[in-house]
PDB file of C-alpha atoms and ligand atoms in Angstrom:
ATOM      1  CA  UNK A1148      56.451  69.318 -35.325  1.00  0.00           C
ATOM      2  CA  UNK A1149      54.501  71.960 -33.425  1.00  0.00           C
ATOM      3  CA  UNK A1150      51.071  72.664 -34.909  1.00  0.00           C
ATOM      4  CA  UNK A1151      49.046  75.677 -33.826  1.00  0.00           C
ATOM      5  CA  UNK A1152      45.429  75.734 -35.060  1.00  0.00           C
ATOM      6  CA  UNK A1153      43.607  79.067 -35.102  1.00  0.00           C
ATOM      7  CA  UNK A1154      39.951  78.968 -36.073  1.00  0.00           C
ATOM      8  CA  UNK A1155      37.322  81.665 -36.062  1.00  0.00           C
ATOM      9  CA  UNK A1156      34.899  83.700 -38.159  1.00  0.00           C
ATOM     10  CA  UNK A1157      35.757  85.970 -41.090  1.00  0.00           C
ATOM     11  CA  UNK A1158      37.541  89.194 -40.235  1.00  0.00           C
ATOM     12  CA  UNK A1159      38.522  88.326 -36.656  1.00  0.00           C
ATOM     13  CA  UNK A1160      42.116  89.223 -37.513  1.00  0.00           C
ATOM     14  CA  UNK A1161      43.292  85.594 -37.646  1.00  0.00           C
ATOM     15  CA  UNK A1162      45.546  86.002 -40.646  1.00  0.00           C
ATOM     16  CA  UNK A1163      47.352  89.214 -39.675  1.00  0.00           C
ATOM     17  CA  UNK A1164      47.881  88.040 -36.096  1.00  0.00           C
ATOM     18  CA  UNK A1165      48.883  84.505 -37.100  1.00  0.00           C
ATOM     19  CA  UNK A1166      51.288  85.753 -39.793  1.00  0.00           C
ATOM     20  CA  UNK A1167      53.004  88.085 -37.341  1.00  0.00           C
ATOM     21  CA  UNK A1168      53.287  85.552 -34.523  1.00  0.00           C
ATOM     22  CA  UNK A1169      54.489  82.815 -36.897  1.00  0.00           C
ATOM     23  CA  UNK A1170      57.218  85.156 -38.127  1.00  0.00           C
ATOM     24  CA  UNK A1171      58.431  85.694 -34.580  1.00  0.00           C
ATOM     25  CA  UNK A1172      58.396  81.978 -33.768  1.00  0.00           C
ATOM     26  CA  UNK A1173      60.010  80.985 -37.071  1.00  0.00           C
ATOM     27  CA  UNK A1174      56.991  78.881 -38.012  1.00  0.00           C
ATOM     28  CA  UNK A1175      55.246  78.765 -41.374  1.00  0.00           C
ATOM     29  CA  UNK A1176      51.917  80.585 -41.469  1.00  0.00           C
ATOM     30  CA  UNK A1177      49.285  78.745 -43.514  1.00  0.00           C
ATOM     31  CA  UNK A1178      46.114  80.605 -44.526  1.00  0.00           C
ATOM     32  CA  UNK A1179      43.702  77.789 -45.451  1.00  0.00           C
ATOM     33  CA  UNK A1180      40.950  80.213 -46.516  1.00  0.00           C
ATOM     34  CA  UNK A1181      43.180  80.964 -49.520  1.00  0.00           C
ATOM     35  CA  UNK A1182      42.829  77.338 -50.665  1.00  0.00           C
ATOM     36  CA  UNK A1183      39.022  77.626 -50.692  1.00  0.00           C
ATOM     37  CA  UNK A1184      39.274  81.004 -52.374  1.00  0.00           C
ATOM     38  CA  UNK A1185      41.442  79.506 -55.124  1.00  0.00           C
ATOM     39  CA  UNK A1186      38.884  76.773 -55.809  1.00  0.00           C
ATOM     40  CA  UNK A1187      36.166  79.470 -55.755  1.00  0.00           C
ATOM     41  CA  UNK A1188      38.039  81.506 -58.363  1.00  0.00           C
ATOM     42  CA  UNK A1189      38.269  78.478 -60.643  1.00  0.00           C
ATOM     43  CA  UNK A1190      34.536  77.813 -60.240  1.00  0.00           C
ATOM     44  CA  UNK A1191      33.731  81.450 -61.068  1.00  0.00           C
ATOM     45  CA  UNK A1192      36.168  81.525 -64.002  1.00  0.00           C
ATOM     46  CA  UNK A1193      34.418  78.480 -65.445  1.00  0.00           C
ATOM     47  CA  UNK A1194      31.063  80.253 -65.225  1.00  0.00           C
ATOM     48  CA  UNK A1195      29.655  77.819 -62.662  1.00  0.00           C
ATOM     49  CA  UNK A1196      27.580  78.669 -59.601  1.00  0.00           C
ATOM     50  CA  UNK A1197      28.076  77.014 -56.201  1.00  0.00           C
ATOM     51  CA  UNK A1198      24.813  75.109 -56.710  1.00  0.00           C
ATOM     52  CA  UNK A1199      26.342  73.104 -59.581  1.00  0.00           C
ATOM     53  CA  UNK A1200      27.907  70.644 -57.175  1.00  0.00           C
ATOM     54  CA  UNK A1201      28.424  67.775 -59.595  1.00  0.00           C
ATOM     55  CA  UNK A1202      30.075  70.003 -62.184  1.00  0.00           C
ATOM     56  CA  UNK A1203      32.328  71.448 -59.470  1.00  0.00           C
ATOM     57  CA  UNK A1204      33.275  67.968 -58.301  1.00  0.00           C
ATOM     58  CA  UNK A1205      34.179  67.029 -61.885  1.00  0.00           C
ATOM     59  CA  UNK A1206      36.121  70.283 -62.286  1.00  0.00           C
ATOM     60  CA  UNK A1207      38.346  69.391 -59.315  1.00  0.00           C
ATOM     61  CA  UNK A1208      39.701  66.451 -61.326  1.00  0.00           C
ATOM     62  CA  UNK A1209      41.283  68.857 -63.815  1.00  0.00           C
ATOM     63  CA  UNK A1210      42.258  71.582 -61.337  1.00  0.00           C
ATOM     64  CA  UNK A1211      45.622  72.040 -59.659  1.00  0.00           C
ATOM     65  CA  UNK A1212      45.710  74.152 -56.518  1.00  0.00           C
ATOM     66  CA  UNK A1213      49.276  74.795 -55.419  1.00  0.00           C
ATOM     67  CA  UNK A1214      50.596  76.568 -52.362  1.00  0.00           C
ATOM     68  CA  UNK A1215      54.091  78.034 -52.379  1.00  0.00           C
ATOM     69  CA  UNK A1216      56.090  79.983 -49.838  1.00  0.00           C
ATOM     70  CA  UNK A1217      58.230  82.801 -51.225  1.00  0.00           C
ATOM     71  CA  UNK A1218      60.335  84.449 -48.484  1.00  0.00           C
ATOM     72  CA  UNK A1219      57.816  83.086 -45.981  1.00  0.00           C
ATOM     73  CA  UNK A1220      54.876  84.627 -47.888  1.00  0.00           C
ATOM     74  CA  UNK A1221      52.181  82.245 -49.033  1.00  0.00           C
ATOM     75  CA  UNK A1222      51.439  82.394 -52.754  1.00  0.00           C
ATOM     76  CA  UNK A1223      48.455  80.604 -54.307  1.00  0.00           C
ATOM     77  CA  UNK A1224      48.791  78.911 -57.680  1.00  0.00           C
ATOM     78  CA  UNK A1225      45.815  77.912 -59.803  1.00  0.00           C
ATOM     79  CA  UNK A1226      46.657  75.626 -62.714  1.00  0.00           C
ATOM     80  CA  UNK A1227      50.183  77.010 -62.675  1.00  0.00           C
ATOM     81  CA  UNK A1228      49.259  80.724 -62.533  1.00  0.00           C
ATOM     82  CA  UNK A1229      49.787  82.932 -59.470  1.00  0.00           C
ATOM     83  CA  UNK A1230      46.319  84.056 -58.289  1.00  0.00           C
ATOM     84  CA  UNK A1231      47.351  85.371 -54.842  1.00  0.00           C
ATOM     85  CA  UNK A1232      45.989  88.850 -55.503  1.00  0.00           C
ATOM     86  CA  UNK A1233      42.847  87.970 -57.449  1.00  0.00           C
ATOM     87  CA  UNK A1234      41.331  85.782 -54.702  1.00  0.00           C
ATOM     88  CA  UNK A1235      40.759  88.738 -52.334  1.00  0.00           C
ATOM     89  CA  UNK A1236      37.605  90.282 -53.850  1.00  0.00           C
ATOM     90  CA  UNK A1237      34.216  90.259 -52.061  1.00  0.00           C
ATOM     91  CA  UNK A1238      32.819  88.074 -54.881  1.00  0.00           C
ATOM     92  CA  UNK A1239      35.487  85.424 -54.326  1.00  0.00           C
ATOM     93  CA  UNK A1240      34.868  85.616 -50.534  1.00  0.00           C
ATOM     94  CA  UNK A1241      31.195  84.769 -51.007  1.00  0.00           C
ATOM     95  CA  UNK A1242      31.910  82.040 -53.548  1.00  0.00           C
ATOM     96  CA  UNK A1243      34.544  80.537 -51.208  1.00  0.00           C
ATOM     97  CA  UNK A1244      32.035  80.393 -48.365  1.00  0.00           C
ATOM     98  CA  UNK A1245      29.543  78.666 -50.687  1.00  0.00           C
ATOM     99  CA  UNK A1246      31.894  76.125 -52.307  1.00  0.00           C
ATOM    100  CA  UNK A1247      33.475  75.287 -48.939  1.00  0.00           C
ATOM    101  CA  UNK A1248      30.181  73.618 -47.955  1.00  0.00           C
ATOM    102  CA  UNK A1249      30.672  71.014 -50.722  1.00  0.00           C
ATOM    103  CA  UNK A1250      32.177  67.854 -49.159  1.00  0.00           C
ATOM    104  CA  UNK A1251      34.212  67.026 -52.298  1.00  0.00           C
ATOM    105  CA  UNK A1252      35.905  70.433 -52.148  1.00  0.00           C
ATOM    106  CA  UNK A1253      36.843  69.942 -48.487  1.00  0.00           C
ATOM    107  CA  UNK A1254      38.148  66.424 -49.175  1.00  0.00           C
ATOM    108  CA  UNK A1255      40.161  67.715 -52.138  1.00  0.00           C
ATOM    109  CA  UNK A1256      41.996  70.276 -49.952  1.00  0.00           C
ATOM    110  CA  UNK A1257      42.517  68.132 -46.850  1.00  0.00           C
ATOM    111  CA  UNK A1258      45.780  66.411 -47.752  1.00  0.00           C
ATOM    112  CA  UNK A1259      47.538  69.616 -48.755  1.00  0.00           C
ATOM    113  CA  UNK A1260      46.795  71.070 -45.322  1.00  0.00           C
ATOM    114  CA  UNK A1261      47.811  67.932 -43.395  1.00  0.00           C
ATOM    115  CA  UNK A1262      51.025  67.509 -45.365  1.00  0.00           C
ATOM    116  CA  UNK A1263      52.157  71.068 -44.614  1.00  0.00           C
ATOM    117  CA  UNK A1264      51.515  70.525 -40.896  1.00  0.00           C
ATOM    118  CA  UNK A1265      53.297  67.170 -40.873  1.00  0.00           C
ATOM    119  CA  UNK A1266      56.420  68.626 -42.482  1.00  0.00           C
ATOM    120  CA  UNK A1267      56.667  72.025 -40.751  1.00  0.00           C
ATOM    121  CA  UNK A1268      56.075  73.865 -37.505  1.00  0.00           C
ATOM    122  CA  UNK A1269      52.948  75.767 -38.509  1.00  0.00           C
ATOM    123  CA  UNK A1270      50.357  78.224 -37.402  1.00  0.00           C
ATOM    124  CA  UNK A1271      47.398  77.298 -39.578  1.00  0.00           C
ATOM    125  CA  UNK A1272      44.233  79.363 -39.645  1.00  0.00           C
ATOM    126  CA  UNK A1273      40.776  78.496 -40.927  1.00  0.00           C
ATOM    127  CA  UNK A1274      37.401  77.285 -39.716  1.00  0.00           C
ATOM    128  CA  UNK A1275      37.918  73.569 -39.006  1.00  0.00           C
ATOM    129  CA  UNK A1276      41.643  73.266 -38.320  1.00  0.00           C
ATOM    130  CA  UNK A1277      41.339  72.293 -34.640  1.00  0.00           C
ATOM    131  CA  UNK A1278      38.242  70.154 -35.195  1.00  0.00           C
ATOM    132  CA  UNK A1279      38.920  68.303 -38.473  1.00  0.00           C
ATOM    133  CA  UNK A1280      42.190  69.086 -40.246  1.00  0.00           C
ATOM    134  CA  UNK A1281      44.595  68.872 -37.292  1.00  0.00           C
ATOM    135  CA  UNK A1282      42.668  67.316 -34.397  1.00  0.00           C
ATOM    136  CA  UNK A1283      46.004  66.499 -32.724  1.00  0.00           C
ATOM    137  CA  UNK A1284      47.400  70.053 -32.889  1.00  0.00           C
ATOM    138  CA  UNK A1285      49.205  70.821 -29.636  1.00  0.00           C
ATOM    139  CA  UNK A1286      47.713  74.317 -29.464  1.00  0.00           C
ATOM    140  CA  UNK A1287      44.196  75.305 -30.532  1.00  0.00           C
ATOM    141  CA  UNK A1288      42.786  78.808 -30.394  1.00  0.00           C
ATOM    142  CA  UNK A1289      39.300  80.032 -31.288  1.00  0.00           C
ATOM    143  CA  UNK A1290      39.704  83.676 -32.228  1.00  0.00           C
ATOM    144  CA  UNK A1291      36.678  85.900 -32.543  1.00  0.00           C
ATOM    145  CA  UNK A1292      35.386  89.483 -32.302  1.00  0.00           C
ATOM    146  CA  UNK A1293      32.012  91.198 -32.683  1.00  0.00           C
ATOM    147  CA  UNK A1294      30.562  91.273 -36.250  1.00  0.00           C
ATOM    148  CA  UNK A1295      30.788  95.096 -36.263  1.00  0.00           C
ATOM    149  CA  UNK A1296      34.463  95.041 -35.301  1.00  0.00           C
ATOM    150  CA  UNK A1297      35.186  92.433 -37.934  1.00  0.00           C
ATOM    151  CA  UNK A1298      33.280  94.365 -40.602  1.00  0.00           C
ATOM    152  CA  UNK A1299      35.218  97.544 -39.757  1.00  0.00           C
ATOM    153  CA  UNK A1300      38.497  95.659 -40.141  1.00  0.00           C
ATOM    154  CA  UNK A1301      37.484  94.131 -43.502  1.00  0.00           C
ATOM    155  CA  UNK A1302      36.124  97.465 -44.731  1.00  0.00           C
ATOM    156  CA  UNK A1303      39.425  99.213 -43.904  1.00  0.00           C
ATOM    157  CA  UNK A1304      41.434  96.446 -45.619  1.00  0.00           C
ATOM    158  CA  UNK A1305      39.353  96.580 -48.809  1.00  0.00           C
ATOM    159  CA  UNK A1306      39.419 100.400 -48.863  1.00  0.00           C
ATOM    160  CA  UNK A1307      43.202 100.355 -48.427  1.00  0.00           C
ATOM    161  CA  UNK A1308      43.372  98.179 -51.537  1.00  0.00           C
ATOM    162  CA  UNK A1309      41.452 100.858 -53.415  1.00  0.00           C
ATOM    163  CA  UNK A1310      38.210  98.859 -53.659  1.00  0.00           C
ATOM    164  CA  UNK A1311      34.902 100.700 -53.818  1.00  0.00           C
ATOM    165  CA  UNK A1312      33.037  99.183 -50.865  1.00  0.00           C
ATOM    166  CA  UNK A1313      30.324 100.249 -48.448  1.00  0.00           C
ATOM    167  CA  UNK A1314      30.380  99.372 -44.727  1.00  0.00           C
ATOM    168  CA  UNK A1315      26.800  98.057 -44.576  1.00  0.00           C
ATOM    169  CA  UNK A1316      27.497  95.663 -47.470  1.00  0.00           C
ATOM    170  CA  UNK A1317      30.663  94.412 -45.779  1.00  0.00           C
ATOM    171  CA  UNK A1318      28.785  93.851 -42.491  1.00  0.00           C
ATOM    172  CA  UNK A1319      25.974  92.024 -44.302  1.00  0.00           C
ATOM    173  CA  UNK A1320      28.534  89.835 -46.113  1.00  0.00           C
ATOM    174  CA  UNK A1321      30.265  89.019 -42.799  1.00  0.00           C
ATOM    175  CA  UNK A1322      26.957  87.975 -41.221  1.00  0.00           C
ATOM    176  CA  UNK A1323      25.992  85.841 -44.224  1.00  0.00           C
ATOM    177  CA  UNK A1324      29.380  84.122 -44.206  1.00  0.00           C
ATOM    178  CA  UNK A1325      29.177  83.550 -40.423  1.00  0.00           C
ATOM    179  CA  UNK A1326      25.826  81.865 -40.934  1.00  0.00           C
ATOM    180  CA  UNK A1327      26.983  79.747 -43.904  1.00  0.00           C
ATOM    181  CA  UNK A1328      30.267  78.761 -42.281  1.00  0.00           C
ATOM    182  CA  UNK A1329      28.655  77.741 -38.973  1.00  0.00           C
ATOM    183  CA  UNK A1330      25.611  75.957 -40.357  1.00  0.00           C
ATOM    184  CA  UNK A1331      27.031  73.749 -43.100  1.00  0.00           C
ATOM    185  CA  UNK A1332      26.759  70.005 -42.559  1.00  0.00           C
ATOM    186  CA  UNK A1333      30.439  69.225 -43.117  1.00  0.00           C
ATOM    187  CA  UNK A1334      33.153  70.662 -40.851  1.00  0.00           C
ATOM    188  CA  UNK A1335      31.182  73.704 -39.654  1.00  0.00           C
ATOM    189  CA  UNK A1336      32.906  76.573 -37.878  1.00  0.00           C
ATOM    190  CA  UNK A1337      32.877  75.769 -34.170  1.00  0.00           C
ATOM    191  CA  UNK A1338      35.416  75.809 -31.359  1.00  0.00           C
ATOM    192  CA  UNK A1339      37.260  72.541 -30.746  1.00  0.00           C
ATOM    193  CA  UNK A1340      36.471  71.362 -27.203  1.00  0.00           C
ATOM    194  CA  UNK A1341      40.146  71.694 -26.275  1.00  0.00           C
ATOM    195  CA  UNK A1342      40.593  75.184 -27.775  1.00  0.00           C
ATOM    196  CA  UNK A1343      41.357  78.396 -25.903  1.00  0.00           C
ATOM    197  CA  UNK A1344      38.839  81.162 -26.598  1.00  0.00           C
ATOM    198  CA  UNK A1345      40.261  84.569 -27.557  1.00  0.00           C
ATOM    199  CA  UNK A1346      37.987  87.588 -28.088  1.00  0.00           C
ATOM    200  CA  UNK A1347      39.693  90.549 -29.770  1.00  0.00           C
ATOM    201  CA  UNK A1348      36.722  92.964 -29.766  1.00  0.00           C
ATOM    202  CA  UNK A1349      37.983  96.516 -29.231  1.00  0.00           C
ATOM    203  CA  UNK A1350      41.642  95.422 -29.257  1.00  0.00           C
ATOM    204  CA  UNK A1351      44.470  97.150 -31.039  1.00  0.00           C
ATOM    205  CA  UNK A1352      46.528  94.790 -33.203  1.00  0.00           C
ATOM    206  CA  UNK A1353      49.361  94.744 -30.635  1.00  0.00           C
ATOM    207  CA  UNK A1354      46.965  93.707 -27.854  1.00  0.00           C
ATOM    208  CA  UNK A1355      45.635  90.808 -29.914  1.00  0.00           C
ATOM    209  CA  UNK A1356      49.165  89.724 -30.798  1.00  0.00           C
ATOM    210  CA  UNK A1357      50.141  89.791 -27.112  1.00  0.00           C
ATOM    211  CA  UNK A1358      47.070  87.727 -26.215  1.00  0.00           C
ATOM    212  CA  UNK A1359      47.784  85.055 -28.840  1.00  0.00           C
ATOM    213  CA  UNK A1360      51.502  84.971 -28.003  1.00  0.00           C
ATOM    214  CA  UNK A1361      50.766  84.422 -24.339  1.00  0.00           C
ATOM    215  CA  UNK A1362      48.343  81.577 -25.114  1.00  0.00           C
ATOM    216  CA  UNK A1363      50.912  79.913 -27.388  1.00  0.00           C
ATOM    217  CA  UNK A1364      53.857  80.420 -25.029  1.00  0.00           C
ATOM    218  CA  UNK A1365      51.947  79.048 -22.026  1.00  0.00           C
ATOM    219  CA  UNK A1366      50.955  75.984 -23.984  1.00  0.00           C
ATOM    220  CA  UNK A1367      54.462  75.497 -25.449  1.00  0.00           C
ATOM    221  CA  UNK A1368      55.812  75.369 -21.901  1.00  0.00           C
ATOM    222  CA  UNK A1369      53.335  72.576 -21.124  1.00  0.00           C
ATOM    223  CA  UNK A1370      54.080  70.460 -24.201  1.00  0.00           C
ATOM    224  CA  UNK A1371      57.868  70.756 -23.967  1.00  0.00           C
TER     225      UNK A1371
HETATM  226  O1   DC B1192      39.436  82.799 -44.055  1.00  0.00           O
HETATM  227  P1   DC B1192      38.757  83.313 -45.346  1.00  0.00           P
HETATM  228  O2   DC B1192      37.746  84.377 -45.060  1.00  0.00           O
HETATM  229  O3   DC B1192      39.741  83.701 -46.395  1.00  0.00           O
HETATM  230  O4   DC B1192      37.974  82.020 -45.921  1.00  0.00           O
HETATM  231  C1   DC B1192      37.155  82.079 -47.068  1.00  0.00           C
HETATM  232  C2   DC B1192      36.038  81.042 -46.928  1.00  0.00           C
HETATM  233  O5   DC B1192      36.596  79.722 -46.987  1.00  0.00           O
HETATM  234  C3   DC B1192      35.241  81.096 -45.637  1.00  0.00           C
HETATM  235  O6   DC B1192      34.047  81.858 -45.747  1.00  0.00           O
HETATM  236  C4   DC B1192      34.924  79.658 -45.318  1.00  0.00           C
HETATM  237  C5   DC B1192      35.933  78.854 -46.078  1.00  0.00           C
HETATM  238  N1   DC B1192      36.920  78.189 -45.233  1.00  0.00           N
HETATM  239  C6   DC B1192      36.583  76.972 -44.716  1.00  0.00           C
HETATM  240  O7   DC B1192      35.472  76.504 -44.924  1.00  0.00           O
HETATM  241  N2   DC B1192      37.479  76.257 -43.989  1.00  0.00           N
HETATM  242  C7   DC B1192      38.700  76.753 -43.740  1.00  0.00           C
HETATM  243  N3   DC B1192      39.567  76.027 -43.034  1.00  0.00           N
HETATM  244  C8   DC B1192      39.047  78.043 -44.230  1.00  0.00           C
HETATM  245  C9   DC B1192      38.127  78.743 -44.952  1.00  0.00           C
END
């Protein structure tokens, strides 16, 4: 199986680029942030805060996080219910960043990610895919952009969904998540030593797609 790992900070455009390129290659696109978001939603629904680590660990024992692909689209299931749309709020984003620092949460989600990559050609995006989840991925990309660019992208996405958001709040959230995601003890966001660095600051979507496609195609030639 061919495994492509794309890591990088929030809002760099990983998911839209990866989804598009995976579609062209006929690979499955796996958004691993959605797994953490689903756990975060459960934690919030149960009235817990991310500080209640032991309670969260216990909660995992009675929680089922499922990932399904419907016409190639990833759907997230929480205890049998489809929560794909409800995990996209700013509150769930922050909670996901917080609960993802808990080692038990990361361990709980590891097998699901590895199994998908073992059984399918995948483009998998996240924070630790090239470093921890799929250290043997044939292709690793670290995709980033300036915080302001990333905040603009997130702001436009949330606005398009009809959410009442303010740019400065989105930028502050991005910076907080960058800090949390890069400074946690377990599996922090960092480029794998064998990853290719891709900076999409100022790019149009098509330019970023072309950049990622060329990195993948060059590498596919080498591993053939
Ligand atoms: O990619 P995203 O913004 O949907 O991810 C939500 C949070 O989940 C992010 O702030 C950090 C965490 N996450 C992680 O720790 N490891 C991953 N592989 C993916 C996401």
